[in-house]
Amino acid sequence: MSEPKETYETVAGCKVHVLRGGKGAPLLFLHGGRGAGIWLPFFKSLAEKYEVIVPEHPGFGRSDTPDWLDNVGDLANFYLSFIKQLGLKEINLVGTSLGGWIGADLAVRNSGALRTLTLVAPAGIHVNGVPKGDLFLWNPEQTVRNLFADEKLQEFALKQVPDEDERKRQMKNALTLAKVGWQPRLYDPNLRKWLHRIDRPTLVIWGDSDKLIPPAYGPAYRDLIPGSKLEIIKACGHVPHIEKTAECVALVSKFIEGAK
Amino acid sequence: MEFHMIHLMPFAELDLDYDKKYNSAWVTLPNSYYDPAKGAKLYNRYMDELVYADALGFDGVCCNEHHQNAYGLMPIPGVIAGALARETKRCRIAVLGRALPLLTYPLSVAEEYAMLDNISNGRLIAGFVRGIGAEYHSTGVNPAESHDRFHEAHDLILQAWTKPGPSVYEGKYYHFDYVNTWPRPVQQPHPPIWIPSQGSRETIEWSAHPTRKYTYLQTFSPVAQLKRFMGLYSEQCEKYGYQVQPQQLGWATPIYVSDTDEAAVREARPHIEAFYNKFLRMPMEMLLPPGYLSLASLASVGDKARAAAARPNALTVEYVMEQGMFICGSADTVAQKLEHHQKEVGYGKIIAMMQFGTLPHDLTKRSMELFARKVMPKIRHIGANSAPVVVEAAE
């Protein structure tokens, strides 16, 4: 498997950083609040079957921060333009956390270019009585411990020391995440009203030990999207594609292959 | 030199062992730690202290706004300012300030301040702040919108005071078709405006602008930072083509005066240490939520914050005195320190926090008396303006 190609695309006046690798049907991955600057094992595995396209959202990582960026709706519209500009069709969209929220919002607006939709622990809705974790009050150590269920993985992640550039990108990511997700916290009260518009095969994946967006959000999301399926991954936190890569790859591939 | 007394009105009866269970006196400290019977007494005691400041000859008394914490019990500072407007007859009354971005209807501040200016017959000083980071956790307002909301709310309030109503305000966060504030302020075109800050570059550039020339207050900072930020302010004024005047610069700092240096340190020790270690205690995530500072400011403040994190966990009275975060000593010593720093920095206003942390009433009162009778007369002659501050018309 060759290394991914690193490119930049300018869409709606905003230059975004894009990693692309693999051959096959297009799989557009929309990352979560902590960005997507590196080619994860999750992408590497999926690139064996699909052309995996991983943009960094406007306001994140190596991408520009455009003046027009205020909310997740702006990002959903941005990606509709991105898809059009790149001429992508029959896309398998996989979005995690913030990226799941963007993906769901995009699919509500216009699902024309989508073949399937996979939402991994997506933000975007609120379930009354089930509070989310307050990631903006977590310190760096608490963040790692709350995002991963596996203690060994926590220890490993805590030992990673970002260099100065990466630290700056992390601050930028946190700022943009706050901009689009601080209030209402990680959701849009209008989204749930229209999730029933999603007319593509949809898979929802959740970790059973998610401390940021509790697993109770899984059934809620499933029930709001007609015909969607929910898969729960055991002993897994908020980032299944990193914590349980193999299981997550298997679920996504099986779902895409079986989708009609 | 002008002398103003600021009160934070802390919940001084706080169980100081709270930090064995909770990591901050802000946002998440359960309000079961607040005892209303004790709180009711504290409010009245604190207001007596501010009224006494007027009698002692302070030029002004100041209150401010903070939410959901034990550090300062004035979520609605207008309640205090309103009572002071009636109880004091001579001194200025400063609200330092209202946290504008937290509001969905900032015209309420134009109204509230105009009421205070009327009731006090033109004695109000209007302070505008963004609120500290913790406020954005408490209120849910998006810290990434803080700067823009502040600027819009400020423009809206100034428009309400200076443009004949009804007028229209069209902003991104605030849009009003009928800006028509009743009452109008007594002071024309508007009350003096003070901007308390921790020293963000954006705030310095903005408040020094020739159309504003607002009084800039550096709050509770080490002397090194005071010098740095007031230096930046002066430079900014020069860039704008005018010379900063001392009355444009104010230093807000805790002060304690006693009979001797030794007695002052001994008496103040537990109370100033409680102020810094217990009442001000909060983790970085609470203090600086993402977006509260621009990425550029964060890069420079980030270093400051890391330095602060490297400070001894329990700040001692010796440490905060050495850093100039606390002015403490006999009247002679305090006068000498304030004069020394004035010569270096050039401020014309001292905003003296005469009560801090757990400092009890008798010590507060005596320190206030010594300050008013023995410190103020010694340094009143310094820090006067050499020319009037003339503000240019906005475009």
XYZ file of C-alpha atoms in Angstrom:
655
model
C 0.000 0.000 0.000
C 1.505 3.298 -1.117
C 1.616 6.407 0.998
C -1.313 8.799 0.693
C -1.069 11.775 -1.601
C -1.064 15.130 0.154
C -2.934 17.870 -1.701
C -4.671 21.166 -1.125
C -8.060 22.094 -2.545
C -9.524 25.587 -2.584
C -13.293 25.510 -2.200
C -15.517 28.514 -1.377
C -12.368 30.596 -1.039
C -10.950 28.284 1.603
C -7.807 26.233 1.069
C -8.065 22.860 2.772
C -5.495 20.149 3.347
C -6.488 16.755 1.897
C -4.929 13.300 2.191
C -5.961 10.773 -0.496
C -4.967 7.153 -0.786
C -6.139 3.814 -2.211
C -8.269 2.821 -5.160
C -11.939 2.002 -5.475
C -15.241 3.642 -4.662
C -14.751 6.998 -2.932
C -14.837 7.013 0.858
C -14.959 10.522 2.287
C -13.858 10.658 5.907
C -14.920 13.649 8.033
C -12.826 13.949 11.164
C -13.751 14.801 14.739
C -12.876 17.808 16.861
C -9.241 16.859 17.269
C -8.420 17.033 13.558
C -6.969 14.578 11.045
C -3.445 15.445 10.034
C -2.038 11.929 9.876
C -2.771 8.796 7.875
C -4.273 6.517 10.520
C -4.229 2.695 10.366
C -8.009 3.002 9.899
C -7.439 4.825 6.603
C -4.678 2.456 5.573
C -6.968 -0.561 5.964
C -9.909 1.034 4.179
C -7.605 2.188 1.359
C -7.194 -1.465 0.390
C -10.756 -1.380 -0.949
C -11.673 2.268 -1.364
C -10.256 5.577 -2.404
C -10.037 7.214 1.000
C -10.275 11.018 1.005
C -9.472 12.789 4.274
C -9.827 16.569 4.234
C -9.088 18.709 7.255
C -12.158 20.882 7.879
C -11.960 24.623 7.349
C -10.540 26.051 10.590
C -8.646 22.846 11.444
C -5.044 21.691 11.160
C -3.338 22.784 7.951
C -6.522 24.181 6.413
C -7.416 27.883 6.312
C -9.900 29.488 8.653
C -12.385 31.300 6.416
C -14.311 34.391 7.526
C -17.587 32.670 6.733
C -17.114 29.860 9.244
C -19.572 30.153 12.135
C -21.352 26.841 12.537
C -21.695 23.227 11.432
C -24.210 24.217 8.757
C -21.428 26.229 7.120
C -19.230 23.128 7.113
C -22.025 20.952 5.677
C -22.519 23.443 2.852
C -18.771 23.642 2.360
C -18.547 19.871 1.869
C -21.427 19.887 -0.610
C -19.350 22.350 -2.641
C -16.202 20.290 -2.045
C -17.913 17.140 -3.347
C -19.166 18.995 -6.415
C -15.788 20.546 -7.161
C -13.965 17.228 -6.901
C -16.627 15.582 -9.024
C -17.216 12.860 -6.428
C -20.190 10.546 -6.885
C -21.567 7.486 -5.117
C -19.642 8.466 -2.017
C -19.397 6.379 1.114
C -19.298 9.070 3.765
C -17.801 8.171 7.149
C -17.946 10.868 9.808
C -16.846 10.653 13.404
C -17.968 12.859 16.279
C -17.980 16.431 14.883
C -17.491 14.900 11.434
C -20.550 12.697 12.010
C -22.554 15.796 12.826
C -21.361 17.474 9.620
C -22.133 14.307 7.648
C -25.661 14.009 9.053
C -26.340 17.704 8.415
C -24.980 17.369 4.870
C -27.157 14.331 4.187
C -30.237 16.216 5.426
C -29.462 19.082 3.019
C -28.577 17.009 -0.046
C -27.783 13.309 -0.164
C -27.528 13.223 -3.966
C -23.817 12.414 -4.098
C -23.912 9.858 -1.270
C -24.142 6.100 -1.565
C -23.888 5.286 2.141
C -23.542 7.167 5.406
C -21.621 5.905 8.445
C -21.812 7.942 11.618
C -19.305 7.055 14.319
C -20.306 8.500 17.722
C -21.710 11.549 15.935
C -22.386 14.823 17.717
C -25.317 16.932 16.524
C -28.257 15.976 18.739
C -29.048 16.256 22.427
C -30.844 13.664 24.511
C -32.524 15.283 27.505
C -31.366 13.867 30.800
C -28.191 12.365 29.308
C -25.415 14.923 29.757
C -22.356 14.813 27.546
C -18.868 15.024 29.033
C -17.608 18.605 29.311
C -14.515 18.273 27.137
C -13.801 21.998 27.446
C -13.222 21.573 31.187
C -11.080 18.442 30.827
C -7.346 18.953 31.171
C -5.074 17.190 28.654
C -4.719 14.085 30.793
C -8.423 13.847 31.584
C -9.151 14.252 27.883
C -7.045 11.244 26.948
C -8.425 9.156 29.804
C -11.995 10.046 28.904
C -11.645 9.489 25.165
C -10.108 6.010 25.338
C -11.507 3.111 27.341
C -8.343 1.015 27.264
C -5.836 1.926 29.977
C -2.822 0.792 27.984
C -3.928 2.969 25.115
C -4.382 5.874 27.548
C -0.849 5.440 28.839
C 0.503 5.266 25.302
C -1.408 8.371 24.225
C -0.258 10.294 27.307
C 3.363 9.638 26.414
C 3.025 11.275 22.998
C 4.471 14.774 23.209
C 3.370 17.035 20.350
C 5.980 19.269 18.714
C 5.459 23.032 18.572
C 3.665 22.981 15.193
C 1.355 20.217 16.293
C 0.636 22.074 19.551
C -0.380 25.146 17.546
C -2.620 23.029 15.335
C -4.237 21.557 18.456
C -4.990 25.062 19.773
C -6.449 25.998 16.393
C -8.590 22.843 16.368
C -9.854 23.556 19.881
C -10.764 27.111 18.908
C -12.733 26.026 15.834
C -14.426 23.241 17.767
C -15.528 25.845 20.340
C -16.672 28.195 17.596
C -19.034 25.627 16.071
C -19.838 23.520 19.110
C -19.708 25.494 22.360
C -23.356 26.503 22.547
C -25.618 24.653 22.257
C -22.960 22.186 23.321
C -22.112 19.895 20.388
C -25.564 19.916 18.858
C -28.008 21.815 16.715
C -31.577 21.795 18.068
C -32.912 21.929 14.510
C -31.020 18.903 13.223
C -33.117 16.212 14.886
C -36.282 17.605 13.286
C -34.958 16.770 9.805
C -32.833 13.636 10.246
C -35.822 11.688 8.837
C -34.941 13.204 5.453
C -31.829 11.024 5.229
C -32.617 8.587 2.410
C -29.349 6.633 2.132
C -28.360 3.425 3.929
C -27.024 4.567 7.286
C -24.902 2.835 9.905
C -24.427 4.276 13.381
C -21.467 3.024 15.428
C -20.925 3.706 19.111
C -18.404 2.661 21.750
C -20.096 1.243 24.839
C -17.763 3.262 27.124
C -18.010 6.627 25.388
C -17.612 9.317 28.066
C -17.973 12.307 25.753
C -21.220 11.403 24.005
C -22.720 8.565 26.057
C -23.842 5.367 24.278
C -27.490 6.269 24.995
C -27.150 8.643 22.049
C -26.741 5.638 19.729
C -30.346 4.390 19.852
C -31.565 8.001 19.741
C -29.701 8.632 16.500
C -30.792 5.289 15.049
C -34.440 6.033 15.790
C -34.243 9.420 14.089
C -32.825 8.113 10.787
C -35.267 5.795 8.980
C -33.896 2.320 8.311
C -30.563 2.963 9.980
C -28.689 0.325 11.950
C -26.777 0.677 15.207
C -23.647 -1.276 16.097
C -22.152 -1.055 19.586
C -18.456 -1.784 20.019
C -17.536 -3.255 23.391
C -14.833 -1.856 25.675
C -14.488 1.176 23.455
C -14.512 4.933 24.073
C -15.371 7.910 21.875
C -12.956 7.171 19.009
C -13.694 3.602 17.822
C -11.806 4.065 14.547
C -8.619 4.560 16.587
C -9.307 2.425 19.638
C -10.869 -0.553 17.816
C -9.556 -0.087 14.312
C -9.973 -3.663 13.031
C -13.495 -4.038 14.364
C -14.467 -0.661 13.028
C -12.988 -1.354 9.581
C -14.843 -4.679 9.445
C -18.168 -3.050 10.367
C -17.760 -0.249 7.852
C -16.639 -2.549 4.987
C -19.379 -5.081 5.635
C -21.988 -2.330 5.769
C -20.786 -0.688 2.546
C -20.601 -4.030 0.692
C -24.065 -5.013 1.816
C -25.722 -1.650 1.202
C -28.261 -1.606 -1.581
C -3.131 60.795 41.524
C -6.668 59.537 41.877
C -7.511 56.908 44.489
C -10.398 54.515 44.051
C -11.352 51.625 46.270
C -12.523 48.438 44.617
C -14.334 45.661 46.445
C -14.767 42.155 45.081
C -17.148 41.167 47.892
C -15.800 37.629 48.282
C -17.632 34.999 50.276
C -15.052 35.385 53.043
C -16.740 32.700 55.153
C -15.844 30.067 52.557
C -14.625 26.753 53.946
C -11.047 27.067 52.714
C -10.655 23.306 52.704
C -13.052 23.140 49.764
C -10.045 22.457 47.544
C -9.600 19.017 49.058
C -12.712 18.069 47.078
C -13.007 20.653 44.306
C -10.424 22.168 41.995
C -11.804 25.689 41.846
C -13.855 28.305 43.693
C -15.549 28.984 40.345
C -18.186 27.449 38.050
C -18.440 24.014 39.652
C -17.958 24.684 43.394
C -21.369 23.664 44.819
C -23.376 26.627 46.058
C -24.120 24.664 49.227
C -20.790 26.191 50.322
C -22.605 29.532 50.415
C -24.322 30.314 53.715
C -27.034 32.939 53.178
C -27.084 34.048 56.827
C -23.360 34.769 56.726
C -23.588 36.151 53.202
C -26.270 38.663 54.162
C -23.979 40.058 56.854
C -21.019 40.158 54.480
C -22.874 42.146 51.822
C -23.845 44.800 54.324
C -20.402 44.906 55.886
C -18.765 45.307 52.479
C -21.129 48.078 51.456
C -20.378 49.860 54.741
C -16.698 49.660 53.827
C -17.301 51.289 50.455
C -19.439 54.027 51.992
C -16.651 54.594 54.535
C -14.193 55.006 51.637
C -16.268 57.958 50.463
C -16.093 59.501 53.952
C -12.317 58.936 54.071
C -11.771 60.876 50.857
C -11.283 58.186 48.247
C -12.115 59.608 44.826
C -14.243 56.677 43.862
C -15.671 53.322 44.874
C -15.775 50.378 42.486
C -17.718 47.170 42.117
C -17.588 44.548 39.379
C -19.291 41.516 37.871
C -18.486 37.835 38.255
C -20.706 34.787 38.120
C -21.058 31.534 40.037
C -18.062 31.731 42.356
C -16.889 32.458 45.884
C -14.362 35.075 44.719
C -16.801 37.895 44.096
C -20.492 38.000 44.962
C -21.687 40.621 42.497
C -23.271 38.855 39.529
C -25.472 41.953 39.183
C -23.148 44.830 40.144
C -25.858 47.411 39.475
C -27.575 46.338 42.704
C -24.532 47.448 44.687
C -23.898 50.526 42.558
C -27.526 51.610 42.916
C -27.349 51.485 46.696
C -24.000 53.314 46.663
C -25.459 56.012 44.428
C -27.817 56.883 47.280
C -25.539 56.230 50.247
C -22.534 58.172 48.970
C -22.753 61.852 48.117
C -19.376 62.836 46.816
C -17.249 60.087 45.307
C -17.378 58.542 41.866
C -19.073 55.172 41.473
C -17.418 52.779 39.043
C -18.817 49.517 37.752
C -15.724 47.673 36.477
C -17.535 46.485 34.598
C -20.432 44.780 33.042
C -19.334 41.773 30.973
C -20.891 42.769 27.665
C -20.492 39.599 25.552
C -22.493 37.588 28.081
C -25.634 39.523 27.242
C -28.241 38.917 24.560
C -29.658 42.407 25.164
C -26.703 44.737 25.814
C -28.974 47.771 25.681
C -29.785 46.810 29.267
C -26.310 48.119 30.156
C -26.954 51.423 28.391
C -30.138 51.652 30.460
C -28.637 50.513 33.753
C -25.628 52.822 33.511
C -27.822 55.752 32.482
C -30.041 55.124 35.517
C -26.993 55.009 37.802
C -25.667 58.211 36.246
C -28.993 59.924 36.858
C -29.450 58.693 40.420
C -25.847 59.604 41.333
C -26.206 62.895 39.454
C -23.321 62.308 37.075
C -20.916 60.313 39.264
C -20.874 57.057 37.304
C -17.779 55.563 35.698
C -18.763 53.030 33.048
C -16.578 49.934 32.928
C -16.792 47.442 30.067
C -15.211 43.996 30.221
C -15.466 40.656 28.453
C -15.638 38.719 31.730
C -12.983 36.151 32.548
C -12.874 32.743 30.892
C -14.784 31.033 33.686
C -17.800 33.214 32.909
C -18.113 31.525 29.518
C -18.387 28.144 31.192
C -20.977 29.497 33.618
C -23.173 31.287 31.100
C -22.674 29.067 28.062
C -21.829 32.063 25.878
C -19.358 31.067 23.165
C -15.844 32.293 24.085
C -14.883 32.254 20.396
C -17.417 35.057 19.842
C -16.278 37.049 22.859
C -14.193 39.752 21.158
C -16.697 40.413 18.385
C -19.662 40.489 20.725
C -17.784 42.863 23.030
C -17.048 45.305 20.225
C -20.582 45.196 18.885
C -22.167 45.599 22.315
C -19.850 48.509 23.075
C -20.721 50.251 19.802
C -24.390 49.668 20.441
C -24.232 51.173 23.946
C -22.264 54.201 22.751
C -24.777 54.673 19.971
C -27.610 54.521 22.499
C -25.943 57.268 24.534
C -24.752 59.567 21.779
C -27.022 59.221 18.754
C -30.505 60.733 18.962
C -33.027 57.907 19.162
C -34.655 56.010 17.773
C -31.765 54.777 15.642
C -30.931 51.446 14.036
C -28.032 49.162 15.024
C -27.058 46.453 12.536
C -24.435 43.978 13.724
C -23.734 40.302 13.348
C -24.618 39.381 16.923
C -26.883 42.312 17.802
C -29.471 43.939 15.624
C -31.941 46.457 16.977
C -34.389 48.499 14.953
C -35.202 50.840 17.832
C -32.206 52.044 19.795
C -33.880 54.664 21.918
C -32.635 54.417 25.481
C -34.494 56.136 28.287
C -33.133 57.679 30.493
C -30.183 59.419 28.846
C -27.012 59.785 30.935
C -26.407 62.959 32.942
C -22.748 63.154 31.879
C -22.496 64.239 28.248
C -21.743 62.882 25.800
C -21.450 59.865 28.094
C -19.916 58.763 31.422
C -16.140 58.204 31.449
C -15.271 54.716 30.222
C -12.717 52.452 31.878
C -11.450 49.196 30.456
C -10.066 46.703 32.982
C -7.861 44.096 31.330
C -5.251 41.451 31.895
C -3.320 42.898 28.983
C -4.535 41.488 25.692
C -2.985 43.225 22.701
C -6.358 43.588 20.988
C -7.795 45.387 24.029
C -4.822 47.751 24.277
C -4.998 48.734 20.600
C -8.723 49.190 20.789
C -8.960 51.265 23.968
C -6.001 53.532 23.094
C -7.595 54.463 19.764
C -7.844 58.281 19.285
C -11.628 58.105 19.071
C -11.752 56.415 22.494
C -8.690 57.117 24.689
C -10.339 55.059 27.404
C -8.778 54.625 30.811
C -6.925 51.331 30.772
C -6.762 49.372 34.035
C -4.261 46.610 34.531
C -5.769 44.226 37.067
C -4.028 42.123 39.717
C -0.852 41.541 37.708
C 2.795 41.305 38.741
C 4.699 44.571 38.312
C 6.665 43.109 35.407
C 3.416 42.678 33.483
C 2.130 46.066 34.586
C 5.241 47.636 33.090
C 5.012 45.605 29.929
C 1.367 46.280 29.186
C 1.367 49.953 30.183
C 4.482 50.315 28.048
C 2.581 48.726 25.169
C -0.301 51.115 25.791
C 1.997 54.152 25.697
C 3.655 52.893 22.521
C 0.264 52.338 20.972
C -0.716 55.941 21.784
C 2.476 57.158 20.117
C 1.680 55.055 17.060
C -1.686 56.787 16.972
C 0.163 60.111 17.125
C -0.522 61.305 20.649
C 1.104 61.147 24.057
C -0.515 59.005 26.750
C -1.683 60.916 29.841
C -1.317 59.435 33.337
C -5.075 59.557 33.908
C -5.491 57.111 31.031
C -3.661 54.470 33.057
C -4.860 52.798 36.226
C -3.435 50.012 38.348
C -5.793 47.735 40.248
C -3.974 45.936 43.029
C -4.523 44.646 46.559
C -3.061 46.986 49.181
C -2.648 46.610 52.927
C -1.318 49.209 55.359
C -0.468 48.755 59.022
C 1.712 50.473 61.635
C 4.938 48.767 60.617
C 6.119 46.617 57.721
C 6.357 43.593 60.020
C 2.865 44.038 61.417
C 1.435 44.533 57.921
C 2.911 41.280 56.611
C 1.890 39.367 59.727
C -1.687 40.639 59.671
C -2.231 40.303 55.914
C -0.563 36.920 55.412
C -3.456 34.450 55.780
C -5.898 36.709 53.973
C -3.855 37.545 50.880
C -2.707 33.942 50.642
C -6.355 32.836 50.748
C -7.121 35.365 48.013
C -4.533 34.041 45.599
C -4.552 30.366 46.524
C -8.205 29.735 47.300
C -10.500 32.390 45.861
C -8.634 32.828 42.566
C -7.969 29.153 42.158
C -8.960 27.720 38.799
C -7.498 25.336 36.236
C -6.242 26.630 32.879
C -9.202 25.073 31.077
C -11.554 27.242 33.121
C -9.483 30.411 32.836
C -8.763 30.261 29.115
C -11.479 28.438 27.179
C -10.649 28.097 23.473
C -11.349 31.275 21.536
C -11.334 33.551 24.580
C -7.937 34.723 23.360
C -6.949 34.948 19.711
C -4.364 32.382 18.628
C -1.797 35.209 18.450
C -2.525 36.345 22.022
C -2.642 32.761 23.184
C 0.868 32.217 21.877
C 2.201 35.024 24.102
C -0.167 34.520 27.033
C 0.433 30.794 26.780
C 3.953 31.427 27.976
C 2.635 33.624 30.780
C 0.201 30.911 31.775
C 2.902 28.265 31.746
C 4.987 30.559 33.946
C 2.039 30.940 36.284
C 1.632 27.187 36.386
C 5.304 26.943 37.355
C 4.697 29.275 40.302
C 4.794 27.707 43.729
C 1.452 26.002 44.245
C 0.817 27.892 47.411
C 1.714 31.523 46.817
C 3.173 33.118 49.921
C 2.785 36.704 51.043
C 6.525 37.132 50.478
C 6.238 35.887 46.902
C 3.281 38.070 45.927
C 4.963 41.107 47.516
C 8.191 40.436 45.677
C 6.284 40.141 42.396
C 4.373 43.342 43.094
C 1.082 41.465 43.116
C 0.431 42.863 46.594
C 1.460 46.217 48.048
C 1.871 45.792 51.776
C 3.663 47.607 54.588
C 3.684 50.720 56.709
C 2.204 53.886 55.238
C 5.686 55.084 54.332
C 6.587 51.855 52.586
C 3.310 51.674 50.665
C 3.589 55.327 49.556
C 7.167 54.775 48.502
C 6.309 51.642 46.467
C 3.374 53.279 44.723
C 5.482 56.344 43.917
C 8.368 54.200 42.698
C 6.178 52.183 40.339
C 4.378 55.347 39.201
C 7.695 56.821 38.086
C 8.463 53.660 36.118
C 5.028 53.073 34.651
C 3.289 56.445 34.619
C -0.194 55.598 35.934
C -2.457 58.300 37.304
C -5.055 56.146 39.034
C -4.728 53.595 41.792
C -7.605 51.165 42.158
C -6.927 49.864 45.632
C -8.424 46.579 46.699
C -8.461 47.234 50.448
C -10.327 44.037 51.310
C -9.125 40.724 49.912
C -9.830 37.078 50.612
C -10.713 36.620 54.240
C -9.482 40.014 55.550
C -11.849 40.902 58.415
C -13.676 44.192 58.877
C -11.499 45.702 61.634
C -8.259 45.184 59.690
C -9.847 46.378 56.446
C -11.103 49.531 58.145
C -7.799 50.357 59.809
C -5.847 49.760 56.611
C -8.271 52.024 54.730
C -7.821 54.744 57.357
C -4.045 54.553 57.257
C -4.085 54.573 53.469
C -6.422 57.578 53.276
C -4.709 59.603 56.003
C -1.063 58.738 55.530
C -0.538 57.397 52.002
C -2.889 59.395 49.802
C -1.681 62.853 50.895
C 1.936 61.877 50.218
C 1.436 60.900 46.579
C -1.649 62.811 45.504
C 0.477 65.375 43.672
C 2.036 62.839 41.283
C 0.445 61.317 38.191
C -1.511 64.403 37.108
C -2.215 64.985 33.442
C 0.050 67.489 31.680
C -2.580 68.113 29.029
C -6.294 67.422 28.710
C -7.336 64.165 27.058
C -9.192 65.179 23.911
C -11.023 62.466 22.051
C -11.329 62.633 18.273
C -14.722 62.349 16.664
C -15.485 58.884 15.363
C -16.054 58.614 11.629
